[in-house]
Coordinates of C-alpha atoms and ligand atoms in Angstrom, one line a residue:
X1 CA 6.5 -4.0 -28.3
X2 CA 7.9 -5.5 -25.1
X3 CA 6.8 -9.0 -26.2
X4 CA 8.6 -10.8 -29.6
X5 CA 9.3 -14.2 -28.5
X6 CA 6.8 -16.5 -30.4
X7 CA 7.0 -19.5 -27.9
X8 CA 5.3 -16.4 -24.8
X9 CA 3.3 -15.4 -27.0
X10 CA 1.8 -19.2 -27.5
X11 CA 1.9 -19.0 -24.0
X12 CA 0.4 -15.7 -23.3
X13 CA -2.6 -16.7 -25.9
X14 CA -3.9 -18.8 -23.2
X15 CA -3.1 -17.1 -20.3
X16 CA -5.3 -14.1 -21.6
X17 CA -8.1 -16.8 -20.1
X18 CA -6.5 -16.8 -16.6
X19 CA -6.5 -12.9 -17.1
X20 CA -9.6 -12.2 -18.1
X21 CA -11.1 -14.3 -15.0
X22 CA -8.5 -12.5 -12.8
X23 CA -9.6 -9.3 -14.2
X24 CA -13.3 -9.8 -13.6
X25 CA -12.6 -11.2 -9.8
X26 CA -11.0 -7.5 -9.3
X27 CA -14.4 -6.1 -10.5
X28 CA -16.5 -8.3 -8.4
X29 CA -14.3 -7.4 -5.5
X30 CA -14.4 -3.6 -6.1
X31 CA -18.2 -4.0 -7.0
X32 CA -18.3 -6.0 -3.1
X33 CA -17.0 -3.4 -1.4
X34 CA -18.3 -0.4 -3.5
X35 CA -22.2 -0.7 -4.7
X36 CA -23.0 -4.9 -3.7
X37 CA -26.1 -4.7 -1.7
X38 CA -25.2 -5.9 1.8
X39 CA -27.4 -9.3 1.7
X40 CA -25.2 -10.6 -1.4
X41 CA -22.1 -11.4 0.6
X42 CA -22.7 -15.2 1.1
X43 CA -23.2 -15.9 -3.0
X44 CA -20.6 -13.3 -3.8
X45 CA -18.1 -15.4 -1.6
X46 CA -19.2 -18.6 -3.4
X47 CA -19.0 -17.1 -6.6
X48 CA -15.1 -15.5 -5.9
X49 CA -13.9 -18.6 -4.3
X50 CA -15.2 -20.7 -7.6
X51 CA -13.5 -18.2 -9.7
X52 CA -10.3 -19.0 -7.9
X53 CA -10.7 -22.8 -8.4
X54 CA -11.0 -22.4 -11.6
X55 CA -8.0 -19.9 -12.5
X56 CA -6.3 -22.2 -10.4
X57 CA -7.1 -25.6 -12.6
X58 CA -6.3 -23.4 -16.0
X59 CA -2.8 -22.8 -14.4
X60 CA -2.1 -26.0 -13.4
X61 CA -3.4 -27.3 -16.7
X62 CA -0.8 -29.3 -18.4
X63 CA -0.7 -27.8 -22.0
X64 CA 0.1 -24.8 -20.1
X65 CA 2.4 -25.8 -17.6
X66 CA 4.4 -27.6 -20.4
X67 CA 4.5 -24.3 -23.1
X68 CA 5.6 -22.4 -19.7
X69 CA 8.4 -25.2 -19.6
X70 CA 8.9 -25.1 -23.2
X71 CA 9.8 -21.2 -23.1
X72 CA 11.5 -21.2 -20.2
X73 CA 14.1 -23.1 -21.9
X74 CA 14.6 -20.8 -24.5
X75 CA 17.9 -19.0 -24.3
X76 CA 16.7 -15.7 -26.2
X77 CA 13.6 -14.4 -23.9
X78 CA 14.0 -10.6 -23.0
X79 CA 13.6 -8.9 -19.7
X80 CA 9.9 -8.8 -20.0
X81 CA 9.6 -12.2 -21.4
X82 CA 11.8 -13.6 -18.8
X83 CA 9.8 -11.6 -15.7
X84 CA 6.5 -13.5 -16.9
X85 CA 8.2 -16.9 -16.5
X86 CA 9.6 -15.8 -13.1
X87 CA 5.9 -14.4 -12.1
X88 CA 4.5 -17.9 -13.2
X89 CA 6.9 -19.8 -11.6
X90 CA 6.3 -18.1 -8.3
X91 CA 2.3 -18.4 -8.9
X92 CA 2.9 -22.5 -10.3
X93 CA 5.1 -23.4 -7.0
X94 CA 2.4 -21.9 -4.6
X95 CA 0.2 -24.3 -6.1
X96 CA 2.2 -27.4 -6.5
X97 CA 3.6 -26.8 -2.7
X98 CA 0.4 -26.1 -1.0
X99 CA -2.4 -29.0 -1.4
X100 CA -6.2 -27.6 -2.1
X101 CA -7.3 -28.7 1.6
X102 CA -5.1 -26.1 2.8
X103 CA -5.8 -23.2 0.4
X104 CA -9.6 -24.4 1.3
X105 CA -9.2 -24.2 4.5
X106 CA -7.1 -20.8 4.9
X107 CA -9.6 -19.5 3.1
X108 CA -12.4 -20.8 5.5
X109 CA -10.3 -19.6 8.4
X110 CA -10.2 -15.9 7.1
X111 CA -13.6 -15.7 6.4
X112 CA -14.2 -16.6 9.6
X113 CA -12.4 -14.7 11.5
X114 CA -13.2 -11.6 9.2
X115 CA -16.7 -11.7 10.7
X116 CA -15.1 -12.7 14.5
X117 CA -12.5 -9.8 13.7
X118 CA -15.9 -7.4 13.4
X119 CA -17.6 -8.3 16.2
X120 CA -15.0 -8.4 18.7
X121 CA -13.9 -5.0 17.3
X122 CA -17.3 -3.7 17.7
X123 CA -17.9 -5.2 21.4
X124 CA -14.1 -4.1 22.2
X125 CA -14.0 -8.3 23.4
X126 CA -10.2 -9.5 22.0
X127 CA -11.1 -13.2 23.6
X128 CA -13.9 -13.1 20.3
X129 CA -10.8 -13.3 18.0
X130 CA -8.3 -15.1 20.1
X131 CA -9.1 -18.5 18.7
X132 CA -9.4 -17.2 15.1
X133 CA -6.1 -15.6 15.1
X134 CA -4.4 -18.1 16.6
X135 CA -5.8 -20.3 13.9
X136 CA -3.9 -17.8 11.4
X137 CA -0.5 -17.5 13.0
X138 CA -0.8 -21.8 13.1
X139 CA -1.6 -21.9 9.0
X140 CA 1.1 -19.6 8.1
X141 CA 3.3 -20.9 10.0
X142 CA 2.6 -24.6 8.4
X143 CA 2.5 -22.2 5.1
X144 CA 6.1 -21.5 5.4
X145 CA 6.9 -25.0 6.1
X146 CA 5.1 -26.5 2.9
X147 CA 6.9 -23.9 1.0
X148 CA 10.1 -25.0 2.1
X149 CA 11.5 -21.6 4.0
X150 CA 14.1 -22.6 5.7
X151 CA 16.0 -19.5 7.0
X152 CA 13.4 -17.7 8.9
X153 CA 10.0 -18.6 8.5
X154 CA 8.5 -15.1 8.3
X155 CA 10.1 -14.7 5.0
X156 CA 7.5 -17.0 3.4
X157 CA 4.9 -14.5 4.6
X158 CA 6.7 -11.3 3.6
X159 CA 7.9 -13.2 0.2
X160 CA 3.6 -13.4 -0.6
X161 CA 3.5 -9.3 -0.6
X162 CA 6.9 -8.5 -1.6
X163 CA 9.1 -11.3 -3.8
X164 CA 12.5 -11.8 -2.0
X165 CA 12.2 -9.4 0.6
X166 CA 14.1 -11.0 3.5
X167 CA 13.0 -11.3 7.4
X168 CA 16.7 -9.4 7.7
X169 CA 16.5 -6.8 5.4
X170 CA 13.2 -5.2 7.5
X171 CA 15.2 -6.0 10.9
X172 CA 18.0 -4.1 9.8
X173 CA 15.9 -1.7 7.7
X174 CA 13.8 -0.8 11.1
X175 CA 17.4 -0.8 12.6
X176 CA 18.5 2.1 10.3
X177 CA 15.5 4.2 10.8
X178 CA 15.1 4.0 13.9
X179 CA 17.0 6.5 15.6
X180 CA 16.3 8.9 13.0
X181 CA 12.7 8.5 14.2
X182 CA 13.5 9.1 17.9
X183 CA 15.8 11.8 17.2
X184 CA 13.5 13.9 15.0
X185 CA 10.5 13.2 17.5
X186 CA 12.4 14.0 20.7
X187 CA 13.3 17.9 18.7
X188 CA 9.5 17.3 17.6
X189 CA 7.9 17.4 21.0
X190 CA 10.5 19.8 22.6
X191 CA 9.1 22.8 20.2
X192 CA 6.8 25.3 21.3
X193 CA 4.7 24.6 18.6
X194 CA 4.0 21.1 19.6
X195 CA 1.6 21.9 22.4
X196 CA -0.8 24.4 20.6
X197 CA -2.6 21.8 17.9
X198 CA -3.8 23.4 14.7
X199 CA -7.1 24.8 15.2
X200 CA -8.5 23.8 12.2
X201 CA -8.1 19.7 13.5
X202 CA -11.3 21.2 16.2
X203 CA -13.3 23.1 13.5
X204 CA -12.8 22.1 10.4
X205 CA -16.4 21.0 10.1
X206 CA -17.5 20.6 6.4
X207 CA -20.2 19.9 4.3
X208 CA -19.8 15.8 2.3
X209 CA -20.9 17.8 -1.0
X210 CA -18.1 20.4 -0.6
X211 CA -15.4 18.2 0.1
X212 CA -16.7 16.0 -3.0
X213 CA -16.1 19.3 -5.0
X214 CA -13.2 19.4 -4.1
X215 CA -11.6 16.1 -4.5
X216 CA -12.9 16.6 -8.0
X217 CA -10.3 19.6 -8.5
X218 CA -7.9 17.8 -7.0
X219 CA -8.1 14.9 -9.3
X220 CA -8.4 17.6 -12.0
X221 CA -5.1 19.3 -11.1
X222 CA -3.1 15.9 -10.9
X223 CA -4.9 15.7 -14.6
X224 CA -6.6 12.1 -13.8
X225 CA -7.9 10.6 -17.1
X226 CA -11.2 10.4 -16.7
X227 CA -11.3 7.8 -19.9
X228 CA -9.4 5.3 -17.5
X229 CA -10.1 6.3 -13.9
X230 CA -13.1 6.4 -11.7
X231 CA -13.9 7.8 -8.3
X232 CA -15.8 6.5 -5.4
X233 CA -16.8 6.3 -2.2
X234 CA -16.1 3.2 0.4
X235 CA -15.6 2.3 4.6
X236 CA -11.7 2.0 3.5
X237 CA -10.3 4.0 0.9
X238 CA -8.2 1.9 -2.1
X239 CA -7.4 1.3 -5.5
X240 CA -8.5 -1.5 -7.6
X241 CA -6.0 -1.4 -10.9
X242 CA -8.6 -3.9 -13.2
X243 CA -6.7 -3.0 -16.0
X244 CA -4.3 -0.5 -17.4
X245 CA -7.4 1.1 -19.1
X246 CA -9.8 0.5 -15.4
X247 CA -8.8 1.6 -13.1
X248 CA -11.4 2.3 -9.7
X249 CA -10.1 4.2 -6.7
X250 CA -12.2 5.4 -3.2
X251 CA -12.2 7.7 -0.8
X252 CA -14.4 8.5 2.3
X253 CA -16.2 11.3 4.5
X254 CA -16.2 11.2 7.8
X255 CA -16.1 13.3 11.1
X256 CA -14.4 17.1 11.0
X257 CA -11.1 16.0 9.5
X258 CA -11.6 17.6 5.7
X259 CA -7.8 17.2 5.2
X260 CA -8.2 12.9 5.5
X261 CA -10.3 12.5 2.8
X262 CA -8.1 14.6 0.3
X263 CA -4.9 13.1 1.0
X264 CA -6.3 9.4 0.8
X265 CA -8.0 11.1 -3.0
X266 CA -4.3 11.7 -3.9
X267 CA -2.7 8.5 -2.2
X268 CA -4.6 6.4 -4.1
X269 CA -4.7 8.5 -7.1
X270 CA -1.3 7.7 -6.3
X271 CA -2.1 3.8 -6.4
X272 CA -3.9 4.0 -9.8
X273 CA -1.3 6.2 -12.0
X274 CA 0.5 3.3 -11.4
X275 CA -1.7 0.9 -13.0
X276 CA -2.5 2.8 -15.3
X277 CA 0.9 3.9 -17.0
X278 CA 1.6 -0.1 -17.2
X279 CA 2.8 -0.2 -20.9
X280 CA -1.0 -1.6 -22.5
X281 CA 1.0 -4.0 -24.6
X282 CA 1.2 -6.3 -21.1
X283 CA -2.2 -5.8 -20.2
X284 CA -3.6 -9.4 -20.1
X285 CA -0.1 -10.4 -19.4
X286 CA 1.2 -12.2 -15.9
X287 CA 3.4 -8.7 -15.8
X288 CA 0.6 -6.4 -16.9
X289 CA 0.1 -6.0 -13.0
X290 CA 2.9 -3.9 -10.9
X291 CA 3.1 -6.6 -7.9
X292 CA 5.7 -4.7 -5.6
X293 CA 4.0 -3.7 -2.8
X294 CA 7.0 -1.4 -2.0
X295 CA 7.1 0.1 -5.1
X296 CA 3.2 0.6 -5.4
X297 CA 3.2 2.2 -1.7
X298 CA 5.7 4.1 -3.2
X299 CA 3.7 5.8 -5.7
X300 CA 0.7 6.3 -3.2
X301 CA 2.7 8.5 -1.1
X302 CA 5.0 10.6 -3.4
X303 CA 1.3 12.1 -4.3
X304 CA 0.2 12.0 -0.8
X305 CA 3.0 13.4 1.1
X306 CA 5.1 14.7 -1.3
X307 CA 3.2 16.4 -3.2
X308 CA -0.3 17.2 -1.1
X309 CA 1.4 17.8 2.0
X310 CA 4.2 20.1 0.3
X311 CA 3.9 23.6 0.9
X312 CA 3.7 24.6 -2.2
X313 CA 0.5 22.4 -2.9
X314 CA -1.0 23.6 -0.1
X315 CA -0.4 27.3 -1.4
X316 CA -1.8 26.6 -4.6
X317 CA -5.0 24.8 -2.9
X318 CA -5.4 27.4 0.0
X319 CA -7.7 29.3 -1.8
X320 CA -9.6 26.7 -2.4
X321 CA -10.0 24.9 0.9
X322 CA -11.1 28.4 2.2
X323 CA -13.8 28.2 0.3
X324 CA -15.2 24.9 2.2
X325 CA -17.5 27.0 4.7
X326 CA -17.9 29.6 7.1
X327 CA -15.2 28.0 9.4
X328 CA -12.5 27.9 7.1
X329 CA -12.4 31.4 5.3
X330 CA -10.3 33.0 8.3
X331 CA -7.1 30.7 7.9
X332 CA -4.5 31.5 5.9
X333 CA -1.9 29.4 4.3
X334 CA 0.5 28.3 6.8
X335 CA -2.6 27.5 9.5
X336 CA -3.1 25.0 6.7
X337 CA 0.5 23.7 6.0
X338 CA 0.8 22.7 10.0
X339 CA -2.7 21.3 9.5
X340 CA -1.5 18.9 7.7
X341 CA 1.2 18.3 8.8
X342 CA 0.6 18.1 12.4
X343 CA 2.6 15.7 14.2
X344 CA 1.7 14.3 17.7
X345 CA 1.4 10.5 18.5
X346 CA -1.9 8.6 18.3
X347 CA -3.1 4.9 18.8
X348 CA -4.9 4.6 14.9
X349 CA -2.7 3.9 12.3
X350 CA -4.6 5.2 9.4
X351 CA -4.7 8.6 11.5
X352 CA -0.6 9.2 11.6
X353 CA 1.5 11.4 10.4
X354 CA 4.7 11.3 8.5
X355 CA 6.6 10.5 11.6
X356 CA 4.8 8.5 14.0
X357 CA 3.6 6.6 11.2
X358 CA 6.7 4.6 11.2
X359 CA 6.4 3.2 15.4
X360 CA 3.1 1.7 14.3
X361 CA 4.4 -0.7 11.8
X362 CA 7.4 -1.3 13.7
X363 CA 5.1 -2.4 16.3
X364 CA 3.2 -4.7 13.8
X365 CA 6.5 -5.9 12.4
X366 CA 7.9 -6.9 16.0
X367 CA 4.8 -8.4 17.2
X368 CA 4.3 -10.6 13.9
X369 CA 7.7 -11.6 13.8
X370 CA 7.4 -12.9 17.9
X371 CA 4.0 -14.6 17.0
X372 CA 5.9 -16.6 14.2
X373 CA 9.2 -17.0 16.1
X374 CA 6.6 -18.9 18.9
X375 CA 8.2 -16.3 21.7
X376 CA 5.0 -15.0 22.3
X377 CA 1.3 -16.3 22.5
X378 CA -1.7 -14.8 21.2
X379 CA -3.4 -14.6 24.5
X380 CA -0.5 -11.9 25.4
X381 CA -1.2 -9.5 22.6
X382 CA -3.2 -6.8 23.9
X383 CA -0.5 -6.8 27.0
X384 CA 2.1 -6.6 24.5
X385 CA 0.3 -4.3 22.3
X386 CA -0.2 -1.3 24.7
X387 CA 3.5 -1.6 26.5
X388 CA 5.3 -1.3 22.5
X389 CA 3.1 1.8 22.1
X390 CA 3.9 3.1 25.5
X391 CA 7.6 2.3 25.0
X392 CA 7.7 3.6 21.6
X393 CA 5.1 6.9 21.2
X394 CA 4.7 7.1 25.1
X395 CA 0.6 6.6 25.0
X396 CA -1.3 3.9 25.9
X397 CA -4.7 2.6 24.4
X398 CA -7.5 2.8 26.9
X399 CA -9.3 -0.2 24.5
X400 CA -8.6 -3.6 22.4
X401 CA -10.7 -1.2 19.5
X402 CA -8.1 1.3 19.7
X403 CA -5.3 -0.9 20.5
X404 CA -4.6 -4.4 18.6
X405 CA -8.2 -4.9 17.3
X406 CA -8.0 -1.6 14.9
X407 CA -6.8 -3.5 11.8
X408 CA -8.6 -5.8 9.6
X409 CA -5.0 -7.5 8.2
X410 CA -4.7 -9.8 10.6
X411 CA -8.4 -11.2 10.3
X412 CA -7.6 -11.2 6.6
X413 CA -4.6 -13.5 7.3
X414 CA -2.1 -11.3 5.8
X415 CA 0.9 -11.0 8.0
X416 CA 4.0 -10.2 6.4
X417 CA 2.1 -7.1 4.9
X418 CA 2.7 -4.3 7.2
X419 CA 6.2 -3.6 6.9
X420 CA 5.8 -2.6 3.1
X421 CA 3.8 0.2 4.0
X422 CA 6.5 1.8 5.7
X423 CA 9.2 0.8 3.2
X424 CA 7.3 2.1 0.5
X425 CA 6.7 5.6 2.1
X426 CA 10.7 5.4 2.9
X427 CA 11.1 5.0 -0.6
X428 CA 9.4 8.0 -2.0
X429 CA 11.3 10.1 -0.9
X430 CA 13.8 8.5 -3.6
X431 CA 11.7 9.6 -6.0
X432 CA 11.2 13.0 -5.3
X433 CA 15.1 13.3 -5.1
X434 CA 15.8 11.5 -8.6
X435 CA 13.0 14.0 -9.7
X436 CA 14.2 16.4 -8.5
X437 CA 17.9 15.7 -9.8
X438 CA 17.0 15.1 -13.2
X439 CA 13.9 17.4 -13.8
X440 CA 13.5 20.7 -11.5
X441 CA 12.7 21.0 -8.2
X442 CA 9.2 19.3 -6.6
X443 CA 7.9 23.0 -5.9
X444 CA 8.3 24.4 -9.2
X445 CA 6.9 21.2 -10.9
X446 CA 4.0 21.2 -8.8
X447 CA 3.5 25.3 -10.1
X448 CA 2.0 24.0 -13.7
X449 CA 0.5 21.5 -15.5
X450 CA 3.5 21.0 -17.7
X451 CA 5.5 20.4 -14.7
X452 CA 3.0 17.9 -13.2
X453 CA 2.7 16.6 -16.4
X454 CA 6.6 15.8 -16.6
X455 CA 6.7 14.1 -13.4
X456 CA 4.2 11.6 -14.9
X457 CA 6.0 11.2 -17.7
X458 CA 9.1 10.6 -15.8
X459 CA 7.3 7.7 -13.5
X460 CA 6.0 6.3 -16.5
X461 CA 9.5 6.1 -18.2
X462 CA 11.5 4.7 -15.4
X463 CA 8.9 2.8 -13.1
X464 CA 5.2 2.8 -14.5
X465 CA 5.8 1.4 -17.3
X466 CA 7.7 -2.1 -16.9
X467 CA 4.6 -3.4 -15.1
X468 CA 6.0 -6.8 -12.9
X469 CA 8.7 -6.9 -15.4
X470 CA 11.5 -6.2 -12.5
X471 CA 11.3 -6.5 -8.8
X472 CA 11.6 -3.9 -6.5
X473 CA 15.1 -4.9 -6.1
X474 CA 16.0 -5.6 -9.8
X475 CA 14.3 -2.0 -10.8
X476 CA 16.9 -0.1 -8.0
X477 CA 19.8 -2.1 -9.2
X478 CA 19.8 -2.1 -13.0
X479 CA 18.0 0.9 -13.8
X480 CA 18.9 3.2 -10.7
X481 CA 22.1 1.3 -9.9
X482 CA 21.3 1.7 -6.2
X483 CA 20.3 -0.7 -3.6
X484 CA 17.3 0.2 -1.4
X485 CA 18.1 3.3 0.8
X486 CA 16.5 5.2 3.9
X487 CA 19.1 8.4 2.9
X488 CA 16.8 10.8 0.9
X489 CA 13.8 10.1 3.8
X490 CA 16.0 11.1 6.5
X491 CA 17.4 14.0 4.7
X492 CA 13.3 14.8 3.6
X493 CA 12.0 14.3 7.2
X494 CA 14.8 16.7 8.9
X495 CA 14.7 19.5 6.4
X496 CA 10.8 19.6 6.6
X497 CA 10.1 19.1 10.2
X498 CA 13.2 20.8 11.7
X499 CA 12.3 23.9 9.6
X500 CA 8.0 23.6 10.5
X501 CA 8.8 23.0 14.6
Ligands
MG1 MG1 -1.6 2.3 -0.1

């Protein structure tokens, strides 16, 4: 048992209230996104945002606030205990700092401009969410001034995704991957296997119902718990971590790219283990949810990249994709490997690879960072926009759609949220070296279930498990006794693409 102290456990008695309601809104947001009928949005809305109210009164509810005082105080709280009065604190000063006409009102504003976001998307118009976002940029920036950030404002809006990450630590974490980046492109795009793209990007045309199949044996492979886990089908693939014993994750079908709906099957797979190797005894808890970003991103893409886009995955699976149709029995393993792991710069994010990946939250990162500094204007964006991604992957979109209207973050009023995506992906390749250290290599792990199996267990044992009860930063200093480091990615990124190029 993580949990002892009888003064949080008086506590956590009526917190399991808060939970439960917090629990359900993850449902009814999974539920929106997943199987709601379209016409219900309006009441579903209603019925989310009174949820919130509500959770929010029970927090600020004195009996509560004073037993969270009450065990704050006491001198004998263990890690766990004292991680759920740091996650309460964080949660209580949101609410005390920021009055309920602004919460009501960012929340007005981002519903809003959600809808705007669409239809200027859709008619490729940026001047249809101009206003909106400008709106945005103006309530977090009075955000960060209600919450008292002093030092840079853009740290209030990273702190909301990832607790004490600093505006400095991503400018001098984009600083230290950034030539590594150019470097490794530059040999990229001199290779004569840069010009000839993978046949299999043109043909790969598949039947849905196959490619279902086979996310199936995927999930099978990785040994998903089907007691816990559920698989589904949405516009956006993601994870919804309910609980550690519900857990929901997505994928999606589209166009002739078979491999995009498999590795977004095993990124969020990635997502959910996660969740759901949480130690139950927190579930209902304010640390019975992991709240890094970083490390949940983490997660996502040790499965995604490496693992699925490993060579020896592939091998394993070769056989298997083959079987897809007509067009795919002729390839052999390595047409597959350089499928997916094709690099060549593009304007859609969700579309990158490894590489390129990172220049498109740079790009975010730089932008957002200007917008909240006052340097630049929303009107300038597109402008902006299409010279960072000439400048940094030497293309240029030929629309808003394809240029600074492709994500929905923005409309969402989440800014500060981009730059854990690449620090997350950064950090798995941490992982797969500390794996690799301490159990066997990634490629003979991979080989059996026993091997997959002990890389679960060893997530579970040393990340998985303690829930919120560290940081990001806390978990790499006491248990790894490391700060955050870029070293294993650089040496990942070298070894694999000098040797495919
Ligand atoms: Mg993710």
């Amino acid at each position: 048992m993580k949990i002892t102290n009888p003064k949080i456990k008086k506590l956590l008695e009526k917190f399991e209230v808060i939970s439960s309601l917090e629990q359900l809104s993850s449902l009814a947001e999974w539920d929106l996104e997943v199987k709601m009928p379209e016409g219900a949005g309006a009441n579903r809305a209603k019925a989310l945002a009174k949820t919130q109210s509500l959770i929010q009164k029970l927090y600020l509810d004195e009996e509560f606030v004073a037993l969270a005082e009450e065990a704050s105080r006491d001198d004998s709280l263990n890690d766990y205990e004292k991680a759920i009065i740091r996650i309460l604190r964080r949660t209580l000063y949101r609410y005390y700092k920021l009055p309920k006409e602004f919460i009501e009102n960012f929340v007005k504003t981002t519903n809003e401009s959600q809808l705007a976001w669409r239809e200027a998307r859709a008619k490729n118009d940026f001047s249809i969410f101009e206003p909106h976002l400008k709106k945005i940029v103006e309530l977090n920036i009075e955000e960060a001034k209600l919450l008292e950030y002093e030092d840079h404002p853009y740290d209030a809006m990273l702190d909301k995704f990832e607790e004490d990450l600093k505006t400095k630590d991503v400018v001098n974490y984009f600083e230290s991957i950034k030539p590594h980046l150019t470097e490794i492109l530059a040999y990229i795009k001199k290779s004569k296997k840069y010009s000839s793209r993978p046949h299999l990007l043109e043909k790969g045309e598949y039947e849905q119902g196959e490619v279902e199949k086979l996310n199936y044996k995927v999930l099978d492979y990785l040994q998903y718990n089907k007691e816990f886990l559920r698989l589904d089908v949405s516009t956006h693939p993601f994870s919804e971590g309910i609980n550690s014993k519900d857990v929901r994750i997505t994928t999606r079908y589209f166009g002739k790219d078979f491999g995009s709906t498999i590795t977004a099957t095993m990124h969020e797979f990635g997502h959910a283990l996660y969740d759901m190797q949480v130690d139950s005894s927190l579930d209902f808890t304010p640390i019975g949810r992991p709240t890094s970003l970083i490390l949940h991103e983490s997660q996502s893409r040790f499965w995604e990249n490496i693992i699925g886009r490993s060579d020896e995955f592939i091998k394993i699976f070769t056989p298997k994709y083959k079987k897809l149709g007509e067009a795919f029995r002729t390839y052999a393993k390595s047409d597959y490997y350089s499928y997916f792991n094709s690099v060549k710069p593009s304007l859609i994010r969700v579309e990158a690879d490894e590489i390129t990946y990172h220049f498109h939250i740079l790009i975010r990162f730089e932008i957002e960072k200007m917008l909240i500094e006052k340097s630049i204007s929303v009107a300038d964006l597109p402008a902006i926009w299409n010279e960072k991604y000439k400048k940094y992957l030497g293309i240029k979109p030929k629309t808003n759609k394809e240029g600074v209207l492709q994500d929905i973050h923005w409309s969402m009023g989440c800014i500060g949220y981009f730059p854990t995506y690449s620090m997350g992906t950064v950090l798995s390749s941490y992982w797969a070296e500390r794996i690799e250290l301490e159990l066997n290599t990634i490629p003979n792990l991979i080989k059996s279930e026993e091997g997959i199996r002990k890389i679960q267990s060893w997530l579970k044992e040393n990340i998985h498990q303690h829930g919120a009860g560290y940081t990001m930063k806390e978990l790499l200093n006491s248990k790894f006794r490391t700060e955050y480091t870029i070293t294993p990615w650089v040496k990942y990124i070298n070894k694999k693409y000098r040797a495919l190029y």
